[in-house]
Structures are given as C-alpha cells and as structure tokens.
Coordinates of C-alpha atoms in Angstrom, one line a residue:
M26 CA -73.3 25.5 -0.7
R27 CA -74.2 21.8 -1.4
I28 CA -74.9 23.0 -5.0
V29 CA -71.6 24.8 -5.3
G30 CA -69.8 21.4 -3.8
R31 CA -71.7 19.1 -6.6
L32 CA -70.8 21.5 -9.2
L33 CA -67.1 21.6 -8.3
T34 CA -67.0 17.9 -7.8
A35 CA -68.6 17.2 -11.2
V36 CA -66.1 19.4 -12.7
G37 CA -63.3 17.4 -11.1
T38 CA -64.6 14.1 -11.7
S39 CA -65.1 15.2 -15.6
A40 CA -61.4 16.7 -15.7
L41 CA -60.4 13.3 -14.0
V42 CA -62.0 11.2 -16.6
I43 CA -60.3 13.1 -19.2
L44 CA -57.1 12.6 -17.7
V45 CA -57.3 9.0 -17.7
I46 CA -58.5 9.2 -21.5
I47 CA -55.3 11.3 -22.4
T48 CA -53.1 8.8 -20.4
M49 CA -54.8 5.7 -22.5
T50 CA -54.9 7.2 -25.9
G51 CA -52.4 10.1 -25.8
G52 CA -55.2 12.6 -26.3
F53 CA -58.3 13.3 -28.6
T54 CA -60.2 15.6 -31.0
V55 CA -63.7 15.7 -31.5
R56 CA -65.1 17.5 -34.6
A57 CA -69.1 17.6 -35.1
G58 CA -70.0 20.6 -37.1
P59 CA -69.3 23.8 -35.5
L60 CA -68.3 21.9 -32.1
Y61 CA -64.5 21.6 -31.8
L62 CA -62.8 19.7 -28.7
S63 CA -59.2 18.8 -28.4
A64 CA -57.4 17.5 -25.3
H65 CA -53.7 16.2 -25.7
N66 CA -51.9 17.6 -22.5
W67 CA -52.4 15.9 -19.3
R68 CA -51.4 18.9 -17.1
G69 CA -54.6 20.9 -17.7
P70 CA -57.1 18.1 -16.6
L71 CA -55.0 17.3 -13.7
L72 CA -54.7 20.8 -12.6
I73 CA -58.6 21.0 -13.1
A74 CA -59.4 18.0 -11.0
L75 CA -56.9 19.1 -8.1
T76 CA -58.0 22.4 -8.3
A77 CA -61.8 21.6 -8.1
F78 CA -61.3 19.0 -5.4
A79 CA -59.5 21.3 -3.3
A80 CA -62.1 23.9 -3.5
V81 CA -64.8 21.6 -2.3
A82 CA -62.6 20.4 0.5
L83 CA -62.4 24.1 1.5
L84 CA -66.2 24.5 1.5
G85 CA -66.1 22.6 5.0
R86 CA -65.6 19.2 6.8
G87 CA -67.2 16.4 5.1
A88 CA -68.1 18.7 2.0
L89 CA -66.0 16.5 -0.5
A90 CA -67.3 12.9 0.6
D91 CA -70.8 14.3 0.7
A92 CA -70.6 15.6 -2.7
A93 CA -68.7 12.5 -4.0
S94 CA -71.4 10.4 -2.6
E95 CA -74.0 12.3 -4.3
S96 CA -72.1 11.8 -7.6
W97 CA -73.1 8.3 -7.5
H98 CA -76.8 9.2 -7.2
F99 CA -76.3 11.5 -10.0
V100 CA -74.9 8.6 -12.4
D101 CA -78.1 6.7 -11.4
A102 CA -80.6 9.4 -11.8
H103 CA -79.0 10.3 -15.3
A104 CA -78.3 6.9 -16.4
L105 CA -80.8 7.0 -19.3
A106 CA -79.4 10.5 -20.6
F107 CA -75.7 8.7 -20.3
A108 CA -77.5 5.8 -22.6
I109 CA -79.0 8.2 -25.0
V110 CA -75.9 9.9 -25.5
L111 CA -73.6 6.7 -26.1
A112 CA -76.4 5.5 -28.5
S113 CA -76.1 8.7 -30.4
V114 CA -72.4 8.8 -30.7
T115 CA -72.7 5.1 -31.7
A116 CA -74.8 6.1 -34.8
G117 CA -72.6 9.0 -35.5
V118 CA -69.5 6.8 -35.6
G119 CA -71.2 4.3 -37.8
I120 CA -72.1 7.1 -40.3
A121 CA -69.0 9.0 -40.0
Y122 CA -66.6 6.1 -40.8
G123 CA -69.1 4.0 -42.9
T124 CA -67.7 2.2 -46.0
Y125 CA -70.4 3.1 -48.1
S126 CA -69.8 0.6 -50.6
A127 CA -71.4 -2.5 -51.8
S128 CA -67.8 -4.4 -51.4
S129 CA -66.6 -8.0 -51.4
S130 CA -69.2 -10.8 -50.8
D131 CA -71.1 -9.8 -47.7
A132 CA -71.9 -6.1 -48.3
S133 CA -72.4 -6.4 -52.0
G134 CA -74.7 -9.3 -51.3
Y135 CA -76.9 -7.5 -48.9
I136 CA -77.1 -4.3 -50.6
S137 CA -77.9 -6.1 -54.1
E138 CA -80.5 -8.2 -52.3
A139 CA -82.2 -5.2 -50.7
Q140 CA -82.4 -3.6 -54.5
L141 CA -84.0 -6.9 -55.5
L142 CA -86.6 -6.7 -52.9
A143 CA -87.1 -3.0 -53.3
S144 CA -88.1 -4.2 -57.1
A145 CA -90.3 -6.9 -55.7
R146 CA -88.0 -9.7 -56.7
L147 CA -86.5 -12.4 -54.8
T148 CA -84.0 -13.5 -57.6
T149 CA -82.3 -12.3 -60.6
D150 CA -81.7 -13.9 -64.2
E151 CA -78.5 -14.1 -66.4
P152 CA -79.4 -15.0 -70.0
L153 CA -75.8 -15.6 -70.8
A154 CA -75.6 -18.6 -68.8
R155 CA -78.1 -20.3 -71.2
G156 CA -76.0 -18.8 -74.2
V157 CA -72.9 -20.5 -73.6
A158 CA -72.0 -24.1 -74.2
W159 CA -69.8 -24.5 -71.1
P160 CA -70.5 -27.1 -68.4
N161 CA -72.0 -25.5 -65.1
A162 CA -72.2 -22.4 -66.7
T163 CA -74.9 -20.6 -64.2
W164 CA -71.9 -21.1 -61.5
A165 CA -69.4 -19.1 -63.5
F166 CA -71.9 -16.3 -64.2
T167 CA -72.8 -15.9 -60.3
P168 CA -71.3 -13.3 -58.4
L169 CA -70.0 -13.3 -54.9
G170 CA -73.2 -13.1 -52.4
Y171 CA -75.4 -15.2 -54.9
R172 CA -75.7 -19.1 -56.0
P173 CA -77.4 -20.6 -59.0
G174 CA -81.2 -21.0 -58.5
P175 CA -83.4 -24.1 -59.5
E176 CA -83.6 -22.9 -63.2
A177 CA -80.7 -22.4 -65.5
G178 CA -79.5 -18.9 -65.5
E179 CA -81.5 -17.9 -62.2
L180 CA -79.1 -16.5 -59.4
V181 CA -80.4 -16.5 -56.0
P182 CA -79.3 -14.8 -52.9
T183 CA -77.0 -16.8 -50.5
Y184 CA -77.8 -14.2 -47.4
P185 CA -81.0 -14.6 -45.4
A186 CA -83.4 -11.6 -46.3
G187 CA -83.7 -9.9 -42.8
L188 CA -81.2 -7.0 -43.2
P189 CA -82.1 -6.5 -46.8
L190 CA -86.0 -6.6 -45.9
V191 CA -85.1 -3.4 -43.5
I192 CA -82.9 -1.6 -46.1
A193 CA -85.2 -2.2 -49.0
P194 CA -87.8 0.5 -47.7
V195 CA -85.1 2.8 -46.7
R196 CA -83.9 2.7 -50.5
L197 CA -87.2 3.3 -51.8
L198 CA -87.8 6.3 -49.7
A199 CA -84.5 7.9 -49.3
G200 CA -82.3 6.6 -52.1
E201 CA -79.2 4.4 -52.2
L202 CA -77.0 6.5 -49.8
A203 CA -79.4 5.9 -47.2
C204 CA -79.0 2.2 -47.3
Y205 CA -75.9 2.4 -45.4
L206 CA -77.2 4.3 -42.5
V207 CA -79.3 1.5 -41.5
V208 CA -76.7 -0.7 -39.6
P209 CA -75.5 2.3 -37.8
L210 CA -78.7 3.3 -36.5
L211 CA -79.6 -0.5 -35.7
G212 CA -76.3 -0.1 -33.8
A213 CA -77.5 2.7 -31.9
V214 CA -80.8 0.6 -31.2
A215 CA -78.7 -2.3 -29.7
V216 CA -76.8 0.1 -27.4
L217 CA -79.7 1.6 -25.9
A218 CA -81.5 -1.6 -25.7
T219 CA -78.6 -2.8 -23.9
F220 CA -78.9 -0.2 -21.4
G221 CA -82.5 -1.2 -21.0
I222 CA -81.8 -4.8 -20.2
G223 CA -79.1 -3.9 -17.8
A224 CA -81.5 -1.6 -15.9
R225 CA -84.4 -4.2 -16.0
L226 CA -82.3 -7.0 -14.8
H227 CA -79.8 -5.4 -12.3
S228 CA -79.4 -1.4 -12.1
R229 CA -79.1 1.6 -14.3
A230 CA -75.5 1.9 -13.5
A231 CA -75.1 -1.6 -14.7
G232 CA -77.0 -0.7 -18.0
V233 CA -74.7 2.1 -18.7
A234 CA -71.6 0.1 -18.1
A235 CA -72.9 -2.6 -20.5
A236 CA -74.0 -0.1 -23.2
L237 CA -70.4 1.5 -23.1
F238 CA -68.9 -1.8 -23.5
L239 CA -71.0 -2.8 -26.3
A240 CA -70.5 0.8 -27.9
T241 CA -67.0 0.7 -27.7
S242 CA -66.4 -2.9 -28.4
P243 CA -63.8 -3.2 -31.1
I244 CA -65.5 -5.9 -33.2
F245 CA -68.7 -4.1 -32.8
L246 CA -67.2 -1.0 -33.9
F247 CA -65.7 -2.8 -37.0
Q248 CA -69.2 -4.3 -37.9
L249 CA -71.0 -1.3 -37.4
V250 CA -69.2 0.6 -40.3
Q251 CA -70.3 -1.9 -42.8
P252 CA -73.8 -3.1 -44.3
M253 CA -73.6 -6.5 -42.8
S254 CA -76.1 -8.5 -40.7
D255 CA -74.0 -9.0 -37.4
V256 CA -75.0 -5.6 -35.7
A257 CA -78.6 -5.7 -37.0
V258 CA -78.9 -9.3 -35.7
T259 CA -77.6 -8.0 -32.3
A260 CA -80.1 -5.4 -32.2
W261 CA -83.0 -7.3 -33.1
W262 CA -82.2 -10.1 -30.3
T263 CA -81.3 -7.2 -27.9
L264 CA -84.3 -5.6 -28.5
A265 CA -86.5 -8.8 -28.4
L266 CA -85.3 -9.4 -24.7
L267 CA -86.1 -6.0 -23.7
F268 CA -89.4 -6.2 -24.7
A269 CA -89.7 -9.7 -23.3
I270 CA -88.7 -8.6 -19.9
S271 CA -90.9 -5.3 -20.0
P272 CA -94.3 -4.9 -18.4
L273 CA -95.6 -2.9 -21.2
P274 CA -99.0 -3.9 -22.7
N275 CA -98.4 -6.1 -25.7
S276 CA -94.6 -6.0 -24.9
A277 CA -94.5 -10.0 -25.5
L278 CA -96.2 -9.8 -28.9
T279 CA -93.5 -7.1 -29.7
S280 CA -90.9 -9.0 -28.5
G281 CA -91.8 -11.9 -30.8
A282 CA -91.8 -9.7 -33.9
A283 CA -88.3 -8.4 -33.0
A284 CA -87.4 -12.0 -32.4
G285 CA -88.8 -12.6 -35.9
L286 CA -86.7 -10.0 -37.8
A287 CA -83.6 -11.6 -35.8
V288 CA -84.6 -15.1 -37.4
L289 CA -84.9 -13.6 -40.7
T290 CA -81.5 -12.1 -40.3
R291 CA -79.7 -15.0 -39.3
P292 CA -81.9 -18.1 -39.1
N293 CA -79.3 -20.6 -37.6
L294 CA -79.8 -18.4 -34.1
L295 CA -83.6 -19.5 -33.9
P296 CA -82.8 -21.3 -30.6
L297 CA -82.0 -18.2 -29.0
A298 CA -85.7 -17.6 -29.0
A299 CA -86.1 -20.1 -26.4
V300 CA -83.9 -17.6 -23.9
I301 CA -86.7 -14.7 -25.0
A302 CA -89.6 -16.8 -24.3
V303 CA -88.6 -18.0 -20.9
A304 CA -88.0 -14.4 -20.1
A305 CA -91.3 -13.4 -21.4
M306 CA -93.0 -16.0 -19.2
N307 CA -91.0 -14.1 -16.3
Y308 CA -88.5 -16.8 -15.7
P309 CA -86.3 -16.5 -13.7
R310 CA -88.8 -15.1 -11.6
G311 CA -87.8 -11.5 -10.1
G312 CA -88.9 -8.8 -8.2
D313 CA -92.3 -8.6 -6.7
D314 CA -94.1 -10.5 -9.4
R315 CA -93.4 -14.4 -8.7
R316 CA -96.0 -15.7 -11.2
L317 CA -95.1 -17.6 -14.8
R318 CA -97.1 -15.9 -17.4
V319 CA -98.0 -18.4 -20.0
G320 CA -100.2 -15.8 -21.7
R321 CA -97.1 -13.8 -22.5
L322 CA -95.5 -16.8 -23.9
I323 CA -98.5 -17.3 -26.2
A324 CA -98.1 -14.1 -27.3
F325 CA -94.5 -14.3 -28.0
V326 CA -95.2 -17.4 -30.1
A327 CA -97.7 -15.3 -32.1
G328 CA -95.2 -12.6 -32.6
I329 CA -92.5 -14.8 -34.0
T330 CA -94.5 -17.5 -35.8
P331 CA -95.0 -15.2 -39.3
A332 CA -91.3 -14.7 -39.5
I333 CA -90.5 -18.2 -39.2
G334 CA -93.1 -19.0 -41.9
A335 CA -91.7 -16.5 -44.2
Q336 CA -88.0 -17.6 -43.8
L337 CA -89.2 -21.5 -44.5
L338 CA -91.2 -20.2 -47.6
M339 CA -88.5 -18.3 -49.1
Q340 CA -85.9 -21.2 -48.1
W341 CA -88.1 -23.4 -50.1
R342 CA -88.5 -21.0 -53.1
L343 CA -84.9 -20.1 -53.3
Y344 CA -82.9 -23.3 -52.3
G345 CA -85.8 -26.3 -53.0
S346 CA -86.2 -27.1 -49.4
P347 CA -87.7 -25.2 -46.4
F348 CA -84.8 -26.4 -44.3
A349 CA -82.2 -25.6 -46.9
S350 CA -79.8 -22.5 -46.8
G351 CA -77.9 -20.4 -49.3
Y352 CA -74.6 -21.6 -47.3
G353 CA -74.9 -25.2 -48.4
A354 CA -75.6 -28.3 -46.9
P355 CA -75.1 -28.5 -43.1
S356 CA -72.8 -31.4 -43.7
D357 CA -70.5 -29.3 -45.7
L358 CA -70.6 -26.2 -42.9
F359 CA -70.4 -28.3 -39.3
A360 CA -68.3 -30.8 -38.3
A361 CA -67.2 -32.0 -34.7
S362 CA -63.8 -31.6 -35.6
N363 CA -64.2 -27.9 -35.6
I364 CA -65.1 -27.6 -31.9
A365 CA -61.8 -27.8 -30.4
P366 CA -59.9 -25.3 -32.8
N367 CA -62.8 -23.1 -32.8
A368 CA -63.0 -23.0 -28.9
V369 CA -59.3 -21.9 -28.6
G370 CA -59.9 -19.5 -31.7
Y371 CA -62.7 -17.6 -30.0
T372 CA -61.4 -17.5 -26.6
Q373 CA -58.2 -16.0 -28.1
R374 CA -60.0 -13.5 -29.9
M375 CA -62.3 -12.7 -26.9
L376 CA -59.2 -12.1 -24.9
R377 CA -57.5 -10.0 -27.8
G378 CA -60.6 -7.9 -28.4
E379 CA -62.6 -7.5 -25.0
A380 CA -59.8 -7.7 -22.6
P381 CA -60.9 -4.5 -20.8
A382 CA -64.5 -5.7 -20.2
L383 CA -62.9 -9.1 -18.9
V384 CA -60.5 -7.6 -16.5
L385 CA -63.2 -5.6 -14.9
A386 CA -65.4 -8.6 -14.5
A387 CA -62.4 -10.2 -13.0
L388 CA -61.6 -7.3 -10.7
A389 CA -65.3 -7.2 -9.6
L390 CA -65.2 -10.8 -8.7
L391 CA -62.0 -10.2 -6.5
V392 CA -63.5 -7.4 -4.8
G393 CA -66.6 -9.4 -4.1
A394 CA -64.5 -12.2 -2.8
I395 CA -62.5 -10.1 -0.4
A396 CA -65.3 -8.0 0.8
H397 CA -67.6 -10.8 1.9
R398 CA -70.3 -8.4 2.5
H399 CA -74.0 -8.6 1.4
R400 CA -76.0 -5.2 1.2
R401 CA -79.7 -5.5 1.3
D402 CA -79.8 -2.7 -1.7
T403 CA -77.6 -4.8 -3.9
P404 CA -79.7 -6.2 -6.8
P405 CA -79.5 -9.9 -7.3
L406 CA -77.2 -11.3 -10.3
K407 CA -79.5 -14.3 -10.8
R408 CA -81.1 -13.1 -13.8
P409 CA -78.3 -11.6 -15.5
V410 CA -76.4 -15.0 -14.9
V411 CA -78.9 -17.1 -16.0
F412 CA -79.8 -15.2 -19.3
A413 CA -76.0 -14.6 -20.2
T414 CA -75.3 -18.5 -19.5
L415 CA -78.3 -19.5 -21.6
A416 CA -77.6 -17.4 -24.5
S417 CA -73.6 -18.1 -24.6
A418 CA -74.5 -21.8 -24.6
I419 CA -76.8 -21.5 -27.6
V420 CA -74.4 -19.3 -29.5
G421 CA -71.4 -21.5 -28.8
A422 CA -73.5 -24.4 -29.9
S423 CA -74.1 -22.7 -33.2
Y424 CA -70.7 -21.7 -34.2
L425 CA -68.3 -24.2 -32.4
P426 CA -68.9 -26.9 -34.8
Y427 CA -69.0 -24.3 -37.8
G428 CA -66.1 -23.5 -40.1
V429 CA -62.7 -22.6 -38.6
F430 CA -61.6 -19.0 -39.6
A431 CA -58.3 -17.6 -38.9
E432 CA -59.2 -14.0 -39.0
W433 CA -60.1 -12.0 -35.9
S434 CA -63.2 -10.5 -37.5
Y435 CA -65.0 -13.6 -37.3
L436 CA -65.4 -12.7 -33.4
R437 CA -68.5 -11.0 -35.2
F438 CA -70.5 -14.3 -35.0
L439 CA -70.8 -14.2 -31.2
L440 CA -71.9 -10.6 -31.3
P441 CA -75.6 -11.6 -30.4
V442 CA -74.4 -12.8 -27.1
F443 CA -72.5 -9.5 -26.3
P444 CA -75.1 -7.4 -24.9
L445 CA -75.9 -10.1 -22.3
L446 CA -72.5 -10.8 -21.3
F447 CA -71.9 -6.8 -21.0
V448 CA -75.0 -6.6 -18.9
L449 CA -73.5 -9.5 -16.6
I450 CA -70.0 -7.5 -16.6
G451 CA -71.8 -4.2 -15.5
A452 CA -73.8 -5.8 -12.9
L453 CA -70.6 -7.4 -11.3
L454 CA -68.9 -3.9 -11.4
V455 CA -71.9 -2.2 -9.7
T456 CA -72.1 -5.0 -7.2
A457 CA -68.6 -4.8 -6.4
L458 CA -68.4 -1.0 -6.1
L459 CA -71.4 -1.1 -3.6
Q460 CA -68.9 -2.7 -1.4
V461 CA -66.4 0.1 -1.4
P462 CA -66.8 3.7 0.3
A463 CA -69.7 5.7 -1.3
P464 CA -67.5 8.9 -1.9
I465 CA -65.1 7.0 -4.4
R466 CA -67.9 4.9 -6.3
A467 CA -68.7 7.2 -8.8
I468 CA -65.1 8.3 -9.6
A469 CA -64.0 4.7 -9.5
F470 CA -66.9 3.8 -11.8
L471 CA -66.5 6.8 -14.4
C472 CA -62.6 6.1 -14.5
A473 CA -63.2 2.4 -15.0
L474 CA -65.4 3.0 -17.8
A475 CA -63.0 5.4 -19.2
V476 CA -60.1 3.0 -19.2
A477 CA -62.1 0.2 -20.6
A478 CA -63.5 2.5 -23.5
S479 CA -60.2 4.2 -24.2
A480 CA -58.5 0.7 -24.5
N481 CA -61.3 -0.6 -26.7
V482 CA -61.2 2.2 -29.1
L483 CA -57.7 2.0 -29.6
R484 CA -57.9 -1.8 -30.5
A485 CA -60.5 -0.8 -32.8
E486 CA -58.3 1.6 -34.6
Q487 CA -55.5 -1.0 -34.6
E488 CA -58.1 -3.4 -36.5
Q489 CA -58.6 -0.8 -39.0
A490 CA -62.4 -0.3 -37.8
F491 CA -61.9 3.5 -38.7
N492 CA -59.9 3.2 -41.7
L493 CA -62.3 0.4 -43.7
H494 CA -64.2 3.2 -45.5
R495 CA -60.6 4.0 -47.5
Y496 CA -59.8 0.1 -47.9
E497 CA -63.4 -0.8 -49.2
S498 CA -63.7 2.3 -51.4
R499 CA -61.8 0.5 -54.4
Y500 CA -65.0 -1.6 -55.0
R501 CA -67.1 1.4 -55.4
F502 CA -64.6 3.4 -57.5
A503 CA -63.9 0.4 -59.9
G504 CA -67.6 -0.4 -60.2
R505 CA -68.7 3.1 -60.9
Y506 CA -65.7 3.6 -63.4
L507 CA -66.9 0.3 -65.4
A508 CA -70.1 1.7 -65.3
S509 CA -69.2 4.6 -67.2
A510 CA -66.5 3.3 -69.3
L511 CA -67.7 -0.2 -70.6
P512 CA -69.4 -0.8 -73.7
P513 CA -73.0 -2.2 -73.5
N514 CA -72.1 -5.6 -74.5
A515 CA -69.2 -5.8 -72.0
V516 CA -68.7 -9.1 -69.8
V517 CA -66.2 -8.7 -66.8
I518 CA -64.1 -11.6 -66.0
T519 CA -63.4 -11.2 -62.2
V520 CA -63.8 -13.0 -58.5
Q521 CA -63.1 -10.8 -55.6
E522 CA -64.8 -7.6 -57.4
S523 CA -67.8 -9.7 -58.7
G524 CA -70.5 -8.7 -56.6
S525 CA -69.8 -5.0 -56.5
V526 CA -69.3 -5.1 -60.5
R527 CA -72.6 -6.6 -61.1
Y528 CA -74.2 -4.0 -58.5
Y529 CA -72.7 -1.0 -59.9
A530 CA -71.8 -1.5 -63.6
R531 CA -74.9 -3.7 -64.0
V532 CA -73.0 -6.0 -66.4
P533 CA -72.6 -9.7 -66.4
I534 CA -69.5 -11.2 -64.7
V535 CA -67.8 -14.5 -65.3
R536 CA -66.0 -15.9 -62.0
W537 CA -62.7 -17.2 -63.5
D538 CA -62.3 -19.5 -60.3
L539 CA -65.6 -21.3 -61.1
L540 CA -65.0 -21.9 -65.0
D541 CA -65.1 -25.3 -66.1
V542 CA -63.4 -24.4 -69.4
D543 CA -59.8 -23.0 -70.2
L544 CA -59.8 -19.1 -69.7
D545 CA -58.8 -18.6 -73.3
T546 CA -61.8 -20.7 -74.3
A547 CA -64.4 -18.7 -72.3
I548 CA -62.9 -15.3 -74.0
A549 CA -63.2 -16.8 -77.4
G550 CA -66.8 -18.3 -76.6
L551 CA -67.9 -14.9 -75.1
R552 CA -66.6 -13.1 -78.3
A553 CA -68.4 -15.4 -80.6
I554 CA -71.8 -14.5 -79.1
G555 CA -71.1 -10.8 -79.5
R556 CA -69.6 -9.9 -76.2
H557 CA -66.6 -7.8 -75.1
P558 CA -65.0 -9.5 -72.3
V559 CA -62.4 -7.7 -69.9
L560 CA -60.5 -8.9 -66.7
L561 CA -60.8 -7.1 -63.3
I562 CA -58.0 -8.5 -61.2
E563 CA -56.9 -7.7 -57.8
D564 CA -53.2 -7.8 -57.2
W565 CA -53.3 -10.8 -55.0
E566 CA -55.3 -12.5 -57.5
V567 CA -52.9 -12.4 -60.1
P568 CA -50.5 -15.5 -59.3
E569 CA -53.8 -17.5 -58.6
L570 CA -55.1 -16.8 -62.1
A571 CA -51.7 -17.7 -63.8
K572 CA -51.8 -20.9 -61.5
K573 CA -55.3 -22.1 -62.6
Y574 CA -54.7 -21.4 -65.8
P575 CA -50.8 -22.2 -66.8
H576 CA -51.3 -22.8 -70.4
S577 CA -53.4 -19.6 -70.9
A578 CA -51.9 -16.5 -72.7
N579 CA -54.6 -14.4 -71.4
A580 CA -53.9 -15.4 -67.9
R581 CA -50.6 -14.2 -68.1
L582 CA -51.7 -10.3 -68.1
D583 CA -48.4 -9.5 -69.6
W584 CA -49.8 -6.2 -71.6
A585 CA -50.6 -2.8 -70.0
A586 CA -53.7 -2.4 -67.8
R587 CA -56.6 0.0 -68.8
A588 CA -57.4 1.3 -65.2
E589 CA -56.1 0.8 -61.9
F590 CA -57.9 1.4 -58.6
G591 CA -57.0 1.2 -54.8
D592 CA -54.1 1.8 -52.7
E593 CA -53.4 -1.1 -50.0
T594 CA -54.8 -3.4 -52.5
R595 CA -54.7 -2.7 -56.0
V596 CA -57.2 -3.4 -58.8
F597 CA -56.3 -3.8 -62.5
L598 CA -58.6 -3.5 -65.5
Y599 CA -57.4 -5.4 -68.7
D600 CA -58.9 -5.8 -71.9
P601 CA -57.7 -8.7 -73.8
V602 CA -58.1 -6.8 -77.1
D603 CA -54.7 -5.1 -76.1
R604 CA -52.7 -8.2 -75.7
G605 CA -49.9 -8.2 -78.2
S606 CA -50.6 -4.7 -79.2
D607 CA -47.8 -2.1 -79.5
R608 CA -49.7 0.8 -78.1
R609 CA -48.6 2.3 -75.0
W610 CA -50.8 4.5 -72.8
R611 CA -51.0 5.7 -69.1
A612 CA -53.5 3.7 -67.2
D613 CA -56.3 5.6 -65.6
R614 CA -55.7 5.9 -62.0
V615 CA -58.8 5.9 -59.6
H616 CA -58.5 6.1 -55.9

C-alpha cells in the first residue's frame, strides 16, 4: 500500500506542478519528434491532483503525510536524473532555437575566427588595402569583429580565441552547421556542472534548484541560442570549480585546464582563477577534511599555466604586446566614472531578468529569520556564501568600470558568476524548506521551482530569446545571396553586415563609417582598379549614411535596390551603376 500511496502522491504532485505552470504561462505545448504534449486548461490538472491526494488519504490515517514526506527523499535520491534532464533540455532549446547565422559583430567574429583557426591561421589579409591611396585604408577594409594587424592589409580578430579554438575542430570534423551546436552543448555542461557544485557545497536539492535557475535564466537562454562566448566562459569557470572541489584523482589539474579554457575565452576574468585556486586547496575547509592541500594548488597552477602562456603569445603576435587586447587600450575601455551608472544599470537588469530567483532568496531568508531553528541535518551555508561573494566581487570589479551599455542583454557580462549565485539561492531555499513540516517540503520545493521557471521563460520570450533565429537570419540570407549573385570583382560597401558578408560571400568589404575619403571618391577609386562596388545598407543606417556624406550623390540611395532582405530590420542591396538609370525592376525579396 505504501508503494501505491507514493505513486498517487507523485501523480498528484506532478499535476499540481503542471497546474502552476499553466496558471503562470497560460499553457504549453511540447513537440519532440513523435512526442507531443499539450496542456492549456487548468481544470484537468486540478482534478487529477485533488483525486490523487484524496485517494492517498483514503488509504489510511497518515498515509498522505507519509507519502508526501517520502517525496522529499525521492527528490534527493533522483536529483542527478533531474539535473541530466535539465541539461538535456538546455541543449535542446539551444539547438532548436539557435540562430545558425554568422551575424553582426560577435557571432560573425567568432565563427570566422574559428574558420581561420581551422585553416591553421591566426590572421587574414586584404590586398586591396594596399592597392588604394586612401589614408588608414586597412581600417576601411576591416569588417566588424576584426581590427588592423601590425602589417598593412593584415586583419586580426578582435575577440579572444577560446571559443573559436573549441569550434574549429568541430568544424573540421562535422562541417559548418555543427559550429552552432557548440554553445548549446556547453550550456548543458554549465547546467550539469552547476548541479554538481550545488550538490558538493550544500545538497543535491540545492543543486537541482541552481541548475533550474541557470537553465531558465532569461539572459542565459538569450545567449544560449547565439554563437557567442558568454555561455562558453560560464561553462568553463563552472566546470573548473566543480573539479576544484572534487575528490577525484588529478581533479585539480583538470580544474586548471578548464580554467585555462575560460581564460582563453575571456582573459579579463583571469582573477576568477583565485577563487578556483582556493577551492582546490580545500578552502573554506568543509566536511571531514580540514587540511589545506598545497599540492592541489600546484596541480591547478600547472593546469592553467599553458593557457595563460598561449594567450600572452597570441596577444603579442596579434596586437603587438602580451598585455594588449583586440578591444583597444585599457584607458579607452575602463573609467571610474562608469562605476556608479553601471552599478545602477546592472542592479536594474538583475531585478528585471532574475526576479524569481531573487524573490525566492528573500522568502527563504524570511523563513529562516522567523523559524530561528537549527537542524543538525542542515548543511552549512559557509562555502556557498564565500564562493559566491568572492566571485561576485571579482566579476563586479571587472565590469563596473567597463563601458556603460543601455541594453538589457549586457547582463551577459555577469553570467560567469550566475552558477554560484544560484547555488547560494538554492542552498537558502533548501535550508528554509528544512524548517517547514516534512510533508509539504517536496510540494513547496517543486511548485516554487515551477513558478520561477515559468516566470523566467516568459521573460525570455518577452526579450525575444526564442525569436532571434528569425531576426538574425537576414545576415545569412544576405550573405549567401551575395555569394551567388555578385561578380568575382565585387566589393561590398557596408557596416553592420560587414562581418557576415566577408564570411559568407568571401569578397572584400569597405566600412563606410571608417572611410577617410568621400564615398563617391572611394567608389570611383575602386572602379579605377577594376572593382565593382555595391552598397549593402540596413534601413536604420540610411540616414546615418546620408549624414556622414551630405555631398555624396551615392549616399542618397535614390535609385531602385537590386535586392531586399529581412523582416523586422530590412537590408537593401544597391548597385551604384543603376543610379540615374531609367530602368525599373522588382527587387529580389529574400527572407
């Protein structure tokens, strides 16, 4: 009868969780191959929950309380399975909603840099920069995501090589499409590693909560679908900490290697290695092992050193100094005057994007303050508090003086600290639940997570995380169209599309925003050396182009476009040869 009671309680709890999700979101539909699951009406789950709990109560006095108490042990015993499901769903979401586009600056920069590394090169070359008489010509021929190298015509990547180094072998083994699977898979690694950290530092239930907070975090989902470094660097730092606190053989060395990949991915966060180092030494000391292990620190340093050396060598080769970066001089990037506005801005973004987890943390603290009870079986909070505090201080010190950005999406800079913050929140939540009666713990825990996950997914949807694939597709459509339509001697004059055009169409680009000559002069100069210049302009760039070149006839764009791409943002292809022509044609519409 106990087995029947547990089964019915599980059915009732599951129905209650589904009821919470429907109440929060209005319902959901899941399609995965032959699997189809739809729930939009609250009455069915409510009826199932009431019926199941009533049936358990009929089994005997106290049966419902006993079965509900067992549910908490079930969550604990099967926590790893929950975490694996969350990680799998994370990868699935990233793959299903991925942009699959080398778009804008970041995505095109990382994907094209991976292509360079796959061909055993660090830089690329643009001979046209040496064939024109313009001042600062190399800058004009440099697409987004790149900058001029030490030699005239040499183009070097702006972004660190960590993520491209991971993508490059994937590209060689499985082709271009597989490049876009790397970030979703690393997202799954980050979720699973977050669970592992929570389980090691506090409890398996705290690990599940932390993994769910990360997997459904709006900014995490927003970055998960794009080939950018934010999710990747989060995965490497999280994995490094997991190995640092692991008792496995050679785990400190492995932790150093993972931290090295994090440094290669985002070098400015090298100070985070200090957190991993002290964790590898067993500080703060936890459990039965009270010793500081200096040998593990040495192993960690041995693991991270090769990556640091490689990063310094690459910076020396690409930017002329081991301590330079592709982003420019530190004085141009950091300023004390940025600290106050960034402190306000990041706080507002956190409240806007991570409110469910923060509310649960506040409620957990309130329950703890009211209960004033200490249970012997409650895991200590010391280690989650110390690690989250140290990591938050380091990441905050790295980005508060950095440039001020208005967009919500720049919360992504703080992603590397999210796993530890969520582990701390998960630990607080579990600590609070251990103060309440056992029969309601599992139900309260699962319903709280369902509310948080539902609110997070709704916020991610509002921020267009699941629509980016359509919005970013204009870069891919335009690039591939140009690859098939342009003559071999074409040069594309563009800005926003410059990285994707050079990647897809493999033709030279000219950045009109970086030209030190008039647009008409540049077009005439390109024609004089046998080139066929065309313009690729996004709709929002049209007034900017006219403003920069008020006396240029070509900047007016007062003739019919050859092709048009995109929906929300429209992109137009103009051929200056058509200017002044009486011919009329219907532009190719690609979307």
